[in-house]
Short mmCIF file of C-alpha atoms in Angstrom, two decimals:
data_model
loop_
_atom_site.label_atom_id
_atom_site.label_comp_id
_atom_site.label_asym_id
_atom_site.label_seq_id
_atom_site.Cartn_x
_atom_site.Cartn_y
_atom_site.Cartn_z
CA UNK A 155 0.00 0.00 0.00
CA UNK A 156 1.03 3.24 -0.85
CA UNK A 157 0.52 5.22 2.03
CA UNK A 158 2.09 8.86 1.19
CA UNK A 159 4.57 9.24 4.26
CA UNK A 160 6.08 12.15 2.02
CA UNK A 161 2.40 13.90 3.29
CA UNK A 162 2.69 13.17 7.01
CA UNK A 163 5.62 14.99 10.12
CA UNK A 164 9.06 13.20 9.69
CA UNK A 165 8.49 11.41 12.79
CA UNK A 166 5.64 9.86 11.75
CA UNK A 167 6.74 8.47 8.78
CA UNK A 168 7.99 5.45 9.49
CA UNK A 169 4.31 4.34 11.05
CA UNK A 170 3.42 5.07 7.11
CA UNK A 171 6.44 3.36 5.23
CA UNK A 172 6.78 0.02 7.26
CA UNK A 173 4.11 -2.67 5.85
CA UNK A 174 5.17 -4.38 8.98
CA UNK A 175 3.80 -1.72 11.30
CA UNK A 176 0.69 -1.94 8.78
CA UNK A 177 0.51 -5.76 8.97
CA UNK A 178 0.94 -5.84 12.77
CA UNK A 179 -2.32 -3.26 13.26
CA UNK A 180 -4.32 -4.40 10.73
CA UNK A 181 -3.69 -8.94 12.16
CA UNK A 182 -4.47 -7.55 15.71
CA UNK A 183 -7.60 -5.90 15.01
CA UNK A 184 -9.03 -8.25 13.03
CA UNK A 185 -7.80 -11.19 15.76
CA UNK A 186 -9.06 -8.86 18.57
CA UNK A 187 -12.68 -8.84 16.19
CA UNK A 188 -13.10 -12.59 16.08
CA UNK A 189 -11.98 -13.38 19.16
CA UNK A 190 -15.03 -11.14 20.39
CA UNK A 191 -17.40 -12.73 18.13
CA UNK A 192 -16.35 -15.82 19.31
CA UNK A 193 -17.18 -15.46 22.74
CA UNK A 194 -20.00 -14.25 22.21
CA UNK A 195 -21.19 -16.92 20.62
CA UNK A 196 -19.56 -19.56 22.96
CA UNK A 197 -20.56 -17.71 26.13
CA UNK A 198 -24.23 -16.97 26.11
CA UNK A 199 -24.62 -16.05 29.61
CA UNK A 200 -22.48 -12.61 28.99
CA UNK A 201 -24.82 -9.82 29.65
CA UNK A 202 -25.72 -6.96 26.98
CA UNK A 203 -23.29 -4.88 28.59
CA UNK A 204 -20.59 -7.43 27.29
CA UNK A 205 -22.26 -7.98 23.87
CA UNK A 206 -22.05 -5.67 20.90
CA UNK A 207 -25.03 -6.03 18.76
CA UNK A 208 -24.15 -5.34 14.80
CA UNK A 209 -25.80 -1.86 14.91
CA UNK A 210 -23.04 -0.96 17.21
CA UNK A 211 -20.22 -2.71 15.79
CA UNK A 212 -21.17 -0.62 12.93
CA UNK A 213 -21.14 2.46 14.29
CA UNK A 214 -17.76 1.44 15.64
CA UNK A 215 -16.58 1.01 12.34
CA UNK A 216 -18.01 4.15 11.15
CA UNK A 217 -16.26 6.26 13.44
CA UNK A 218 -12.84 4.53 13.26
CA UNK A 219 -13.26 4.88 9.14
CA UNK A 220 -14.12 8.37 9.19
CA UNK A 221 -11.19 9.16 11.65
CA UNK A 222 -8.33 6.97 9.92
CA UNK A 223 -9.44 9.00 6.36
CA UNK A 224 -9.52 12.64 8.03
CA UNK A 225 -6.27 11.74 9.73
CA UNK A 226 -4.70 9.88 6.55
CA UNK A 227 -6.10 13.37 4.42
CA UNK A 228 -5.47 11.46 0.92
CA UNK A 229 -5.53 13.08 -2.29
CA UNK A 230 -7.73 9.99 -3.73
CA UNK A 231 -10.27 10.27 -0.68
CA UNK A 232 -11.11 13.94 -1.76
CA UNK A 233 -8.83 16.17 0.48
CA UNK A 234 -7.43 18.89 -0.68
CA UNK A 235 -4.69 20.87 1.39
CA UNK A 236 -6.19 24.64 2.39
CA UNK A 237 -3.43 27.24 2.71
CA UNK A 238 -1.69 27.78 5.87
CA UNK A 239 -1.62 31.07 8.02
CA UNK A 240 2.08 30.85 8.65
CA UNK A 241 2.46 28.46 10.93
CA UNK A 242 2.98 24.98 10.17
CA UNK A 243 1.78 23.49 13.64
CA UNK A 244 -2.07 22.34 12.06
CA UNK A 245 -2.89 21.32 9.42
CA UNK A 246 -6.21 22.17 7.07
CA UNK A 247 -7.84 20.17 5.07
CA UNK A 248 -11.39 19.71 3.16
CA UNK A 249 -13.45 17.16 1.43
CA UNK A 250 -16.03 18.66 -1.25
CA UNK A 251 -17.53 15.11 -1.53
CA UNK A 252 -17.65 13.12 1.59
CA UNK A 253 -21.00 11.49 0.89
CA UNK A 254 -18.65 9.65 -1.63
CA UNK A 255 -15.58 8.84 0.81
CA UNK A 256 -16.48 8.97 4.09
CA UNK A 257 -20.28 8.40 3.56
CA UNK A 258 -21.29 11.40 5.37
CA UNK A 259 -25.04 12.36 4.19
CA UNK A 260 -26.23 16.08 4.56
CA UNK A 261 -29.97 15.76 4.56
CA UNK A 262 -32.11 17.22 7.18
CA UNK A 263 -35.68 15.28 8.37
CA UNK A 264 -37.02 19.01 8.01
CA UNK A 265 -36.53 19.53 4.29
CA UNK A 266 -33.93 22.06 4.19
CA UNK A 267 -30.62 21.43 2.76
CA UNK A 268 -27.23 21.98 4.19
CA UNK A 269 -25.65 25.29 2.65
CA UNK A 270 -22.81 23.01 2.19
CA UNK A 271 -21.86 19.19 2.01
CA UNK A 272 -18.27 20.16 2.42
CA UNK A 273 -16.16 18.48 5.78
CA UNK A 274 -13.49 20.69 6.82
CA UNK A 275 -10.44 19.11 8.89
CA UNK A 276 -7.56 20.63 11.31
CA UNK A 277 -5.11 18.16 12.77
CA UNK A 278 -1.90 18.49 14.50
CA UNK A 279 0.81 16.09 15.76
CA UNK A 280 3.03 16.29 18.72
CA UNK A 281 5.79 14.70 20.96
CA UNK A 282 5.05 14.39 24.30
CA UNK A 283 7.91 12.76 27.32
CA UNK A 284 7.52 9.75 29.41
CA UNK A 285 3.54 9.51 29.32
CA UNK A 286 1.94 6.51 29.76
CA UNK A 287 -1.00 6.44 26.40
CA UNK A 288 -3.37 5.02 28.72
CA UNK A 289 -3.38 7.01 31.61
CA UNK A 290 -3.35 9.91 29.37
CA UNK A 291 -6.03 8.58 27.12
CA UNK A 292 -8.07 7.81 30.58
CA UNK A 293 -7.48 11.72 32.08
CA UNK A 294 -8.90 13.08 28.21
CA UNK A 295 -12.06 10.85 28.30
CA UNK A 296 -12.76 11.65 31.85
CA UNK A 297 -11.58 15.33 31.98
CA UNK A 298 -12.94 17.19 28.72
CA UNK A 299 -13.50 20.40 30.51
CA UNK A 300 -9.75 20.16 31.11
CA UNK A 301 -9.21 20.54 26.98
CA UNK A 302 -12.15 20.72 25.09
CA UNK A 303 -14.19 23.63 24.31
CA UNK A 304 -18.06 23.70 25.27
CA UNK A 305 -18.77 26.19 22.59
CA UNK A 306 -16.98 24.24 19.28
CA UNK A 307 -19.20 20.73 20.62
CA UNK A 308 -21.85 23.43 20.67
CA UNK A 309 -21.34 24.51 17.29
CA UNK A 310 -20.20 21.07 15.44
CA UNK A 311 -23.61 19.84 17.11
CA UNK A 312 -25.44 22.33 15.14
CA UNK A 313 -23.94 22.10 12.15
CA UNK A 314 -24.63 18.50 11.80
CA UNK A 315 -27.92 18.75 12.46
CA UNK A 316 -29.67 21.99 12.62
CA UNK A 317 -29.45 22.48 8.51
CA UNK A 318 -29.95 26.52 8.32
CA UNK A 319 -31.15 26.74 12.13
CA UNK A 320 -28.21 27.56 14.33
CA UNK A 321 -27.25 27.45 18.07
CA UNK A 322 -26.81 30.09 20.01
CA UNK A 323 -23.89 28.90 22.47
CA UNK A 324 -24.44 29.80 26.19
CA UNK A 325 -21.37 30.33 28.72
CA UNK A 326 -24.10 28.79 31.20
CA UNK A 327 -22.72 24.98 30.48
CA UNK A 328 -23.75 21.95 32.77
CA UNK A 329 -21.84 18.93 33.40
CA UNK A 330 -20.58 15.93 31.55
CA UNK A 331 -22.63 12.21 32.00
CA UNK A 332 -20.73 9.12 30.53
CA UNK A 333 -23.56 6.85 29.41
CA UNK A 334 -22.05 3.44 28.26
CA UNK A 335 -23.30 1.59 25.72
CA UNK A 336 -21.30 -1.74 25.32
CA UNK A 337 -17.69 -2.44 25.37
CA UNK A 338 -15.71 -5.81 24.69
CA UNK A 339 -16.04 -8.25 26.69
CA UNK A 340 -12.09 -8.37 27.49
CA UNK A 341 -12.50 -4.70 27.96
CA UNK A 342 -10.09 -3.08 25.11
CA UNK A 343 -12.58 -1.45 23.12
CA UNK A 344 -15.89 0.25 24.49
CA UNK A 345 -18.30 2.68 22.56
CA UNK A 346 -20.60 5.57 25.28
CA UNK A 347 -22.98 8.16 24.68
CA UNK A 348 -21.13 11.52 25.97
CA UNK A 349 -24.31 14.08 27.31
CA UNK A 350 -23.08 17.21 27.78
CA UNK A 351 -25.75 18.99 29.66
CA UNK A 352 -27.32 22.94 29.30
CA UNK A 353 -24.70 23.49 26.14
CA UNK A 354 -26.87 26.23 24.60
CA UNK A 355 -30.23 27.18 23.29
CA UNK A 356 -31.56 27.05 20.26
CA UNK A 357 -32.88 29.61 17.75
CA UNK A 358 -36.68 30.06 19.08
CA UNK A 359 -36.38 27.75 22.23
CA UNK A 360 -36.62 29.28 25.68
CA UNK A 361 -34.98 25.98 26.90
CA UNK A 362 -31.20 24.81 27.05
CA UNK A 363 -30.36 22.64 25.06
CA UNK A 364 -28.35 19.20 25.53
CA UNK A 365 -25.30 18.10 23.30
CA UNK A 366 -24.69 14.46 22.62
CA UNK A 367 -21.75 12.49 21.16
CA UNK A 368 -20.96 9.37 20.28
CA UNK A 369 -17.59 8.14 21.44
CA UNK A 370 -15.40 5.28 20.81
CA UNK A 371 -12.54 4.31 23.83
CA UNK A 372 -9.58 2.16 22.97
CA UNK A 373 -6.49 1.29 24.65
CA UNK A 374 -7.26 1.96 28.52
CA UNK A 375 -6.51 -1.26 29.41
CA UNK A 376 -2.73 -0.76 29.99
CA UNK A 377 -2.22 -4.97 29.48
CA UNK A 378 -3.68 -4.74 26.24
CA UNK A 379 -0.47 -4.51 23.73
CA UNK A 380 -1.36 -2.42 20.39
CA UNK A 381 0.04 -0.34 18.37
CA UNK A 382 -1.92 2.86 19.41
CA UNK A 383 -4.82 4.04 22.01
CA UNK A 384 -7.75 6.04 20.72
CA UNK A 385 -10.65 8.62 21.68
CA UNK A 386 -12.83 9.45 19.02
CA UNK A 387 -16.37 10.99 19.11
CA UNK A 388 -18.47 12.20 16.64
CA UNK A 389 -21.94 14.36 18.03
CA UNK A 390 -25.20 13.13 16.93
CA UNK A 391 -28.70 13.96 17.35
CA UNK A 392 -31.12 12.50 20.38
CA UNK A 393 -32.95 10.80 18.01
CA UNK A 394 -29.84 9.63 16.54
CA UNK A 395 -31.34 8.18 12.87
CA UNK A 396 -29.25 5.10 11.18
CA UNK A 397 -28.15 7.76 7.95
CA UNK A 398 -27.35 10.49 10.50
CA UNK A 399 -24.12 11.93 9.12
CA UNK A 400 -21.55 10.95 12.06
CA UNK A 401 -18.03 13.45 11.93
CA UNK A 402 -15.45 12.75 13.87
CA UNK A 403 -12.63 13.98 16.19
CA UNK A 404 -10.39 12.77 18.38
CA UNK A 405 -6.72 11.71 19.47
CA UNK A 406 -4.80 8.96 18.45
CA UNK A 407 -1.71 8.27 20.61
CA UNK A 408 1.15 5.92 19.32
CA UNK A 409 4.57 4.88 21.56
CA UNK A 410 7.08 5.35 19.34
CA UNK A 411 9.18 2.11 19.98
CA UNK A 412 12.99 1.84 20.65
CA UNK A 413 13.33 0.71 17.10
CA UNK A 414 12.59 4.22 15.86
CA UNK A 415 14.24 6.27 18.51
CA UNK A 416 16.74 4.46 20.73
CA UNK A 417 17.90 7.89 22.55
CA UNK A 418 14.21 8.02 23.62
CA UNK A 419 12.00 4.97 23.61
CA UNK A 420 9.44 5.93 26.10
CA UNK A 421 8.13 9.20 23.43
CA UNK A 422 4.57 9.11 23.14
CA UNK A 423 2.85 10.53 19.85
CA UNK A 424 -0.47 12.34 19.83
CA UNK A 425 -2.21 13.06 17.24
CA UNK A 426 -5.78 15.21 17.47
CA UNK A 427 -8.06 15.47 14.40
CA UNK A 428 -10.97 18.37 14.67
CA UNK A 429 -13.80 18.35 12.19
CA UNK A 430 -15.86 21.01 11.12
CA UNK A 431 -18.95 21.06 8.84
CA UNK A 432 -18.60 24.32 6.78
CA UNK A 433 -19.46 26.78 5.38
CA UNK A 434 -22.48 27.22 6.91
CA UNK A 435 -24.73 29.72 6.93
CA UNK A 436 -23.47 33.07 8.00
CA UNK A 437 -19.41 31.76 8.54
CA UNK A 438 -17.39 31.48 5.84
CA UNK A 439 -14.86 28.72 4.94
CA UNK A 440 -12.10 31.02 5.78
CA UNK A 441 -13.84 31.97 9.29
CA UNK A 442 -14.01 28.05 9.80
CA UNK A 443 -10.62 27.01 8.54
CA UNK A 444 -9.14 29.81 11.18
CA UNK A 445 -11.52 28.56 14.15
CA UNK A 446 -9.97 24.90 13.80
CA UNK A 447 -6.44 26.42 13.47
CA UNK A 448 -7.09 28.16 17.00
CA UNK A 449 -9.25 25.87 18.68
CA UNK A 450 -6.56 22.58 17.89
CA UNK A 451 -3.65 25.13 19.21
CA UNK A 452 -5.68 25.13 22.07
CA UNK A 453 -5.81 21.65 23.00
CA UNK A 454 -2.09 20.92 21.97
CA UNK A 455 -1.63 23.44 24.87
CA UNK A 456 -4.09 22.02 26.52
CA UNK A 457 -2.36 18.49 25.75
CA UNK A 458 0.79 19.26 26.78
CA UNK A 459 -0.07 20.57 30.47
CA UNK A 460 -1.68 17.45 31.01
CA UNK A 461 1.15 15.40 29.90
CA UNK A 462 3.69 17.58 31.81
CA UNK A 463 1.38 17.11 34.96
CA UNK A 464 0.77 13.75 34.24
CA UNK A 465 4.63 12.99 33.39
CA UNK A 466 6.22 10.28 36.21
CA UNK A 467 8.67 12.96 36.70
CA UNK A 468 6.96 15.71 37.26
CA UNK A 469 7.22 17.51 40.64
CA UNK A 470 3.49 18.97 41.09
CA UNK A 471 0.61 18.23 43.76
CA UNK A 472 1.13 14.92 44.03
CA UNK A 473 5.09 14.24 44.50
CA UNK A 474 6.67 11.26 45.10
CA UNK A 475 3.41 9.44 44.52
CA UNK A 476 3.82 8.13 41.59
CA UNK A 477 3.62 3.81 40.94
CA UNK A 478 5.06 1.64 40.65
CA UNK A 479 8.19 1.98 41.84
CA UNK A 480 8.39 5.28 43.36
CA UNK A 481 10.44 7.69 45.33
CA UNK A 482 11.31 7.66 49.20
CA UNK A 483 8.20 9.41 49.85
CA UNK A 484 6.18 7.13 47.97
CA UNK A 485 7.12 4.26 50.30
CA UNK A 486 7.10 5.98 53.48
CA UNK A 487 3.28 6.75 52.77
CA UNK A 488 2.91 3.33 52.49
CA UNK A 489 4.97 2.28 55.56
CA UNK A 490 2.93 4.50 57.11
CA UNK A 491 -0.41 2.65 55.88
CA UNK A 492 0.60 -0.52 57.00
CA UNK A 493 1.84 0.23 60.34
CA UNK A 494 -1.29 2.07 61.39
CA UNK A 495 -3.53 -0.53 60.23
CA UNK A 496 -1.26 -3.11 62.21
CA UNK A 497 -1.58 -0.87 65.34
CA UNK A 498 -5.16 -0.34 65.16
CA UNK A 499 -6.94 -3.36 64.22
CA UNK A 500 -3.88 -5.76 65.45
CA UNK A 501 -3.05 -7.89 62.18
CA UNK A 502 -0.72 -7.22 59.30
CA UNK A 503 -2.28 -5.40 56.22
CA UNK A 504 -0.59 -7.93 54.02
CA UNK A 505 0.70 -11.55 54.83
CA UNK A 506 4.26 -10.53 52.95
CA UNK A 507 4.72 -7.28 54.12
CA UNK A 508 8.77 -7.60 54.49
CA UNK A 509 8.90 -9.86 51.54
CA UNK A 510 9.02 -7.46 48.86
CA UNK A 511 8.60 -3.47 48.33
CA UNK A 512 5.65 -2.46 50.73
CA UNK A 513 4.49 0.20 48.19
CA UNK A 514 4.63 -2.15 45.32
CA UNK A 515 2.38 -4.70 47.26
CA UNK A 516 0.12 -2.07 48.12
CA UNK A 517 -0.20 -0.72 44.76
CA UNK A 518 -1.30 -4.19 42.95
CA UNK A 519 -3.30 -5.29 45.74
CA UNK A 520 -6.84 -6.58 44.65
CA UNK A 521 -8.61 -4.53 47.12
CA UNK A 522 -9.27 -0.83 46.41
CA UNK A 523 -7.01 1.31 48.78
CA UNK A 524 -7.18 5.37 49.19
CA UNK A 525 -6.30 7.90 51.25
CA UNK A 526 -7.73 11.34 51.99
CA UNK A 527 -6.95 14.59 53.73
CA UNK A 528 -8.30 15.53 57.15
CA UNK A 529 -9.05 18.93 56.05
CA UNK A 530 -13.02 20.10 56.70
CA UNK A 531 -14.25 18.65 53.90
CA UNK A 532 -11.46 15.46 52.65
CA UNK A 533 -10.09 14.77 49.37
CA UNK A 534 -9.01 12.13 48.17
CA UNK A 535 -4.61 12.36 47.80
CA UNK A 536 -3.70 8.64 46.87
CA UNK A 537 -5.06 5.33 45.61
CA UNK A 538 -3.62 2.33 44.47
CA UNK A 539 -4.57 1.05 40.77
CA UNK A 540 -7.41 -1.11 42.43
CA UNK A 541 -8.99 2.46 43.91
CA UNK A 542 -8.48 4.41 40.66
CA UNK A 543 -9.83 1.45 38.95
CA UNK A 544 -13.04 1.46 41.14
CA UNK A 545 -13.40 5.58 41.35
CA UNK A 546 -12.29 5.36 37.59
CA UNK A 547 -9.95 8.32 37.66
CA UNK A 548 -6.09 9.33 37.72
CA UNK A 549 -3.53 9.93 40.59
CA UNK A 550 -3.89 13.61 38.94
CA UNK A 551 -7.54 14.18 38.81
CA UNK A 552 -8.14 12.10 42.34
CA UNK A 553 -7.52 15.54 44.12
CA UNK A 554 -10.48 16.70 42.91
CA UNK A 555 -12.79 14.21 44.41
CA UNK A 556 -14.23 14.58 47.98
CA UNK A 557 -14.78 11.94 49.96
CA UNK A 558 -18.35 12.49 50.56
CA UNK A 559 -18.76 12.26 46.92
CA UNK A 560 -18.54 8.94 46.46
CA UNK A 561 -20.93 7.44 48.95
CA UNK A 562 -24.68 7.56 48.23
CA UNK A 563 -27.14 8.90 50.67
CA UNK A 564 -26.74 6.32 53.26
CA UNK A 565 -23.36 5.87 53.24
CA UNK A 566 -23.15 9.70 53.77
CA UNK A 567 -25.34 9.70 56.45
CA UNK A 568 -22.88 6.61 58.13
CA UNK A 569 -19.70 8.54 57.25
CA UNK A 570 -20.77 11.21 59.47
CA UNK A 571 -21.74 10.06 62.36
CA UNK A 572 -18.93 7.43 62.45
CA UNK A 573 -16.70 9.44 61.27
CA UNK A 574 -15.96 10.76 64.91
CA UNK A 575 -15.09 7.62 65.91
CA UNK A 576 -11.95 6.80 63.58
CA UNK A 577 -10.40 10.17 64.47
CA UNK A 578 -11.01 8.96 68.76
CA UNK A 579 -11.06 4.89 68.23
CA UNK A 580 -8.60 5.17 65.38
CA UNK A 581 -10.05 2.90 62.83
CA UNK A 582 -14.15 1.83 62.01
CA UNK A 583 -15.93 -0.74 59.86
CA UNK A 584 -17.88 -0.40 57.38
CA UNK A 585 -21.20 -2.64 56.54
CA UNK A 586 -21.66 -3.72 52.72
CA UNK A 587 -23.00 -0.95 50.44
CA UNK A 588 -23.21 1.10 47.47
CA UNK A 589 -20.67 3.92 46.72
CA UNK A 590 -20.57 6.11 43.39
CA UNK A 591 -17.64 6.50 40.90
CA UNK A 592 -16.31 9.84 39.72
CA UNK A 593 -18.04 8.74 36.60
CA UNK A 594 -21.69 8.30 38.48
CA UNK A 595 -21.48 4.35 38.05
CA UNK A 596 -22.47 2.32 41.12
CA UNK A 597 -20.10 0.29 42.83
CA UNK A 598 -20.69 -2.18 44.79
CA UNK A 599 -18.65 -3.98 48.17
CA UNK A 600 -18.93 -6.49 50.59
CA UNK A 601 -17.10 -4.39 53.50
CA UNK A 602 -15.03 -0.89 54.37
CA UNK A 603 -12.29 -0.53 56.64
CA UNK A 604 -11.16 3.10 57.63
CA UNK A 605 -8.07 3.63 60.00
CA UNK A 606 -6.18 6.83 61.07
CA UNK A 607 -2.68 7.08 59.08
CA UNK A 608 -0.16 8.18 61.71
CA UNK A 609 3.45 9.90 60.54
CA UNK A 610 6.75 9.18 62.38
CA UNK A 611 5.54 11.65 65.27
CA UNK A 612 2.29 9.58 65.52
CA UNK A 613 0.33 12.92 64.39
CA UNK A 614 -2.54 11.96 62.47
CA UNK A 615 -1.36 12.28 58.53
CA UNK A 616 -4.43 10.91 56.83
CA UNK A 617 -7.04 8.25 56.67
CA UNK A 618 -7.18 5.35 54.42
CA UNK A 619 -9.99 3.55 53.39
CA UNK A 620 -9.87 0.27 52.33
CA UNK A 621 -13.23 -1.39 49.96
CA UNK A 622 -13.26 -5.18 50.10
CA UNK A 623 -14.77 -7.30 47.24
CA UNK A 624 -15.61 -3.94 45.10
CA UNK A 625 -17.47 -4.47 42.08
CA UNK A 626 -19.32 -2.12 39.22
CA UNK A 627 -23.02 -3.13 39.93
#
């Protein structure tokens, strides 16, 4: 296959000349497909949430194709290079005749048709140091106030569906809600409706309106061994009708192997693709074209803050903290953990506590272990991968979740009036219940152990809270 790497950034060219790197991606998806249609034929006691009917794999297939042509921007697909501002950083590119390429249909249930059937695209690559792609693909689905811009999901909203109506964008934005659809049943691949609530209001509606998109999550899993972990999304209407034109966006992030770089195998390349219906309406191609350029300079920014603060080496809020292998302060929190627990409830935390690293024990143990502050109102400071995995969130972003937060009414109204008693007693238990994720999903456990962390002067440091038997309900 001829795959243009003359058109792509030096350092992604090799990705584009080696049919090895080609043959590699293209044998593991298509093993990763069968093996899932396999079990799902072979185990028929897998719930829906573990199935993925053929209207989804579709849609799956329909984002991913839409993406990979955008991103790929080739001459025989219909993209034409626009001409740059000046600077070289991103990219512009449009596609008079998608209904032909990337079988995009403008045609509105209202009559009207779309000024224009044209798909505009702005992409950018960059470098970014010592980042693991799925904890930074995890932070960017969970965090999209933290880089994306309410007003462009606004407006690519509306210009997908709304024909000549447009929406008026409103600073007045709600929150985010993760609704999942399905996923794979060994968890590498799952597709969720994105509900971004109170976006704006339409022309000759008093009330706001909601913005959905479809979104496609690969690559979390950081067992799963690819060649690259994706987040694309496309928005779509409520009513979401099977010829609904679906345009998307997104990142792709590939480790550049030793192979390519010796001096620096642990590089991590991001791509983000932004598309644009245009022109529509009252904005011009040109006003478009120089929207994208700005708004994809803003997440490369946006990008590469995260990665800095998410970057094993980076001294921010949470130093020393960082798994698995850690710095002195790392393993004196857990020291710490461990020795409280053994003075307050009079057993060891783990059976092979002086058998190997305390902190690496800790960190890969089954049960979901966190800590949080003693300030008025606690937030959470540490978990190991078992509690990020059950509050499904980042050592970076777990700062910004309370404690109270994650239990529902009842186990708020237990928190507080036991609460008292770990700071006097130094440890309580907790009954079986329901607590929330930072993502709203219920989780489930069989019991709760908190204890009082105490520091080398035996003043109270934090408290850690330990979920046995968690589950997602």
């Amino acid at each position: 296959m001829d795959l243009e790497p003359w058109s792509v950034p030096e350092v992604l060219r090799p990705l584009y000349e080696s049919s090895t790197l080609l043959a590699q991606k293209t044998t593991m998806a298509a093993l990763r497909h069968l093996r899932q249609i396999s079990q799902e034929v072979s185990q028929p006691n897998v719930t829906s949430w573990g199935r993925r009917p053929a209207a989804l794999r579709a849609l799956s297939q329909r984002l991913s194709k839409g993406f990979n042509e955008a991103v790929n921007g080739f001459a025989d697909e219909g993209w034409s290079l626009l001409e740059s501002d000046g600077i070289d950083d991103v990219t512009v590119l449009v596609n008079s005749s998608p209904t032909k390429t990337m079988g995009v249909n403008f045609s509105y249930d209202n009559g009207f048709p779309s000024m224009s059937n044209a798909v505009l695209c702005a992409k950018a690559s960059m470098l970014l140091q010592n980042v693991p792609p799925a904890i930074l693909l995890r932070f960017l689905r969970e965090h999209r106030s933290e880089w994306a811009d309410s007003g462009i999901d606004a407006y690519a909203a509306s210009a997908v569906k709304a024909g000549p109506c447009s929406l008026q964008v409103s600073r007045n934005f709600g929150g985010q809600l993760i609704l999942p659809l399905a996923h794979t049943i060994e968890n590498e691949e799952f597709m969720e409706i994105i509900k971004l609530e109170n976006m704006g209001y339409r022309e000759g509606m008093l009330m706001p309106s909601d913005v959905f998109l479809l979104q496609l999550c690969s690559g979390v899993d950081e067992n799963v061994v690819g060649t690259s972990a994706e987040l694309i999304f496309a928005p779509i209407d409520a009513s979401f009708s099977d010829d609904a034109p679906i345009i998307p966006s997104g990142f792709r992030i590939i480790p550049l192997d030793s192979g390519m770089d010796a001096s620096s195998p642990n590089r991590t390349l991001d791509l983000a693709s932004a598309l644009e219906v245009g022109p529509a309406g009252n904005r011009t191609s040109e006003n478009v074209a120089s929207m994208a350029r700005q708004y994809v300079r803003s997440i490369i920014a946006s990008v590469q803050r995260v990665a800095l603060a998410l970057s094993p080496s980076h001294s921010g809020s949470h130093p020393g903290l960082w798994p698995p292998n850690g710095t002195p302060e790392a393993h004196t929190l857990a020291r710490w953990i461990c020795e409280s627990y053994r003075c307050y409830l009079g057993v060891k935390l783990f059976e092979n506590e002086g058998s190997d690293s305390i902190l690496k024990t800790l960190w890969h143990h089954s049960d979901a272990l966190m800590c949080c502050s003693l300030k008025a109102l606690p937030v959470f400071t540490f978990a190991n991968q078992a509690g990020l995995d059950m509050l499904e969130t980042t050592l970076v972003a777990l700062q910004d979740i309370t404690l109270e937060k994650i239990f529902d009414d009842n186990g708020r109204k237990t928190l507080c009036s036991e609460f008292p008693q770990i700071m006097q007693q130094g440890f309580m238990c907790l009954q079986g219940g329901i607590c929330l994720s930072s993502m709203g999903r219920q989780v489930s456990y069989e019991r709760a152990v908190a204890w009082k962390v105490l520091n080398e002067e035996e003043s109270a440091h934090c408290i850690c809270f330990m979920f046995i038997n968690w589950s997602f309900v």
